[in-house]
Amino acid sequence: MATLPKTEFEVGGKTIEAFTLDDLANGSLEIMFIDKETQKGLASYTVQNNKFKTKNFTYDISKFFDFAVEEFKSIGL
């Protein structure tokens, strides 16, 4: 798999770190949002990647990541 997406951005005066985990045990990709200063988890989005693999479809995690980041920013803290 290619490099998984990650980024940092500001919301509500806090620096948020967003990154993607490949959960091999569950066959899912998870996007985590944490407060960079406290390392406290704030939110996560998950997609069950194995469901796409069984249909020979490659899931575009970059598009899902971009969507999740924009959604998180729109909700705010």
C-alpha positions as CSV (number, residue, x, y, z in Angstrom):
1,M,0.0,0.0,0.0
2,A,1.2,3.5,-0.7
3,T,1.9,6.0,2.0
4,L,-1.2,6.6,4.1
5,P,-2.4,10.2,4.3
6,K,-1.7,12.5,7.2
7,T,-2.0,16.2,7.9
8,E,-2.1,18.9,10.6
9,F,-4.5,21.9,10.7
10,E,-6.0,24.4,13.2
11,V,-9.5,24.3,14.5
12,G,-10.8,26.3,17.4
13,G,-7.3,27.4,18.4
14,K,-6.0,23.9,18.6
15,T,-3.6,22.1,16.4
16,I,-5.3,18.9,15.1
17,E,-3.3,16.0,13.8
18,A,-5.1,13.7,11.4
19,F,-3.6,10.4,10.2
20,T,-4.6,7.1,8.8
21,L,-4.1,3.7,10.3
22,D,-4.2,0.4,8.4
23,D,-5.9,-2.1,10.8
24,L,-4.7,-5.4,9.3
25,A,-6.5,-7.5,12.0
26,N,-9.9,-6.0,11.1
27,G,-9.3,-5.2,7.4
28,S,-10.1,-1.6,7.9
29,L,-8.6,1.8,7.4
30,E,-9.1,4.3,10.2
31,I,-8.6,8.1,10.1
32,M,-7.8,9.4,13.6
33,F,-8.1,13.0,14.8
34,I,-6.1,14.0,17.9
35,D,-5.3,17.2,19.7
36,K,-1.6,17.5,19.0
37,E,-0.9,19.2,22.4
38,T,-2.7,16.7,24.7
39,Q,-2.6,13.7,22.4
40,K,-6.3,13.2,23.2
41,G,-8.4,11.4,20.6
42,L,-11.2,13.6,19.2
43,A,-12.8,11.6,16.5
44,S,-12.3,8.8,14.0
45,Y,-13.7,7.6,10.7
46,T,-13.4,4.0,9.6
47,V,-13.9,2.2,6.3
48,Q,-14.0,-1.6,6.0
49,N,-11.4,-2.0,3.3
50,N,-11.8,-5.8,3.0
51,K,-15.3,-5.4,1.6
52,F,-13.8,-3.6,-1.4
53,K,-10.9,-6.0,-1.8
54,T,-13.3,-9.0,-2.1
55,K,-14.9,-7.2,-5.1
56,N,-11.4,-6.5,-6.6
57,F,-11.9,-2.8,-6.1
58,T,-9.2,-0.5,-4.8
59,Y,-10.5,1.9,-2.2
60,D,-9.2,5.5,-2.7
61,I,-8.2,6.3,0.9
62,S,-7.0,9.8,-0.2
63,K,-10.5,10.9,-1.2
64,F,-12.0,9.5,2.0
65,F,-9.3,11.2,4.0
66,D,-9.9,14.6,2.3
67,F,-13.7,14.1,3.0
68,A,-13.1,13.2,6.6
69,V,-10.8,16.2,7.2
70,E,-13.2,18.7,5.6
71,E,-16.1,17.2,7.6
72,F,-14.2,17.5,10.9
73,K,-13.3,21.1,10.1
74,S,-16.9,22.0,9.3
75,I,-18.1,20.6,12.6
76,G,-15.3,22.3,14.6
77,L,-14.6,21.8,18.3
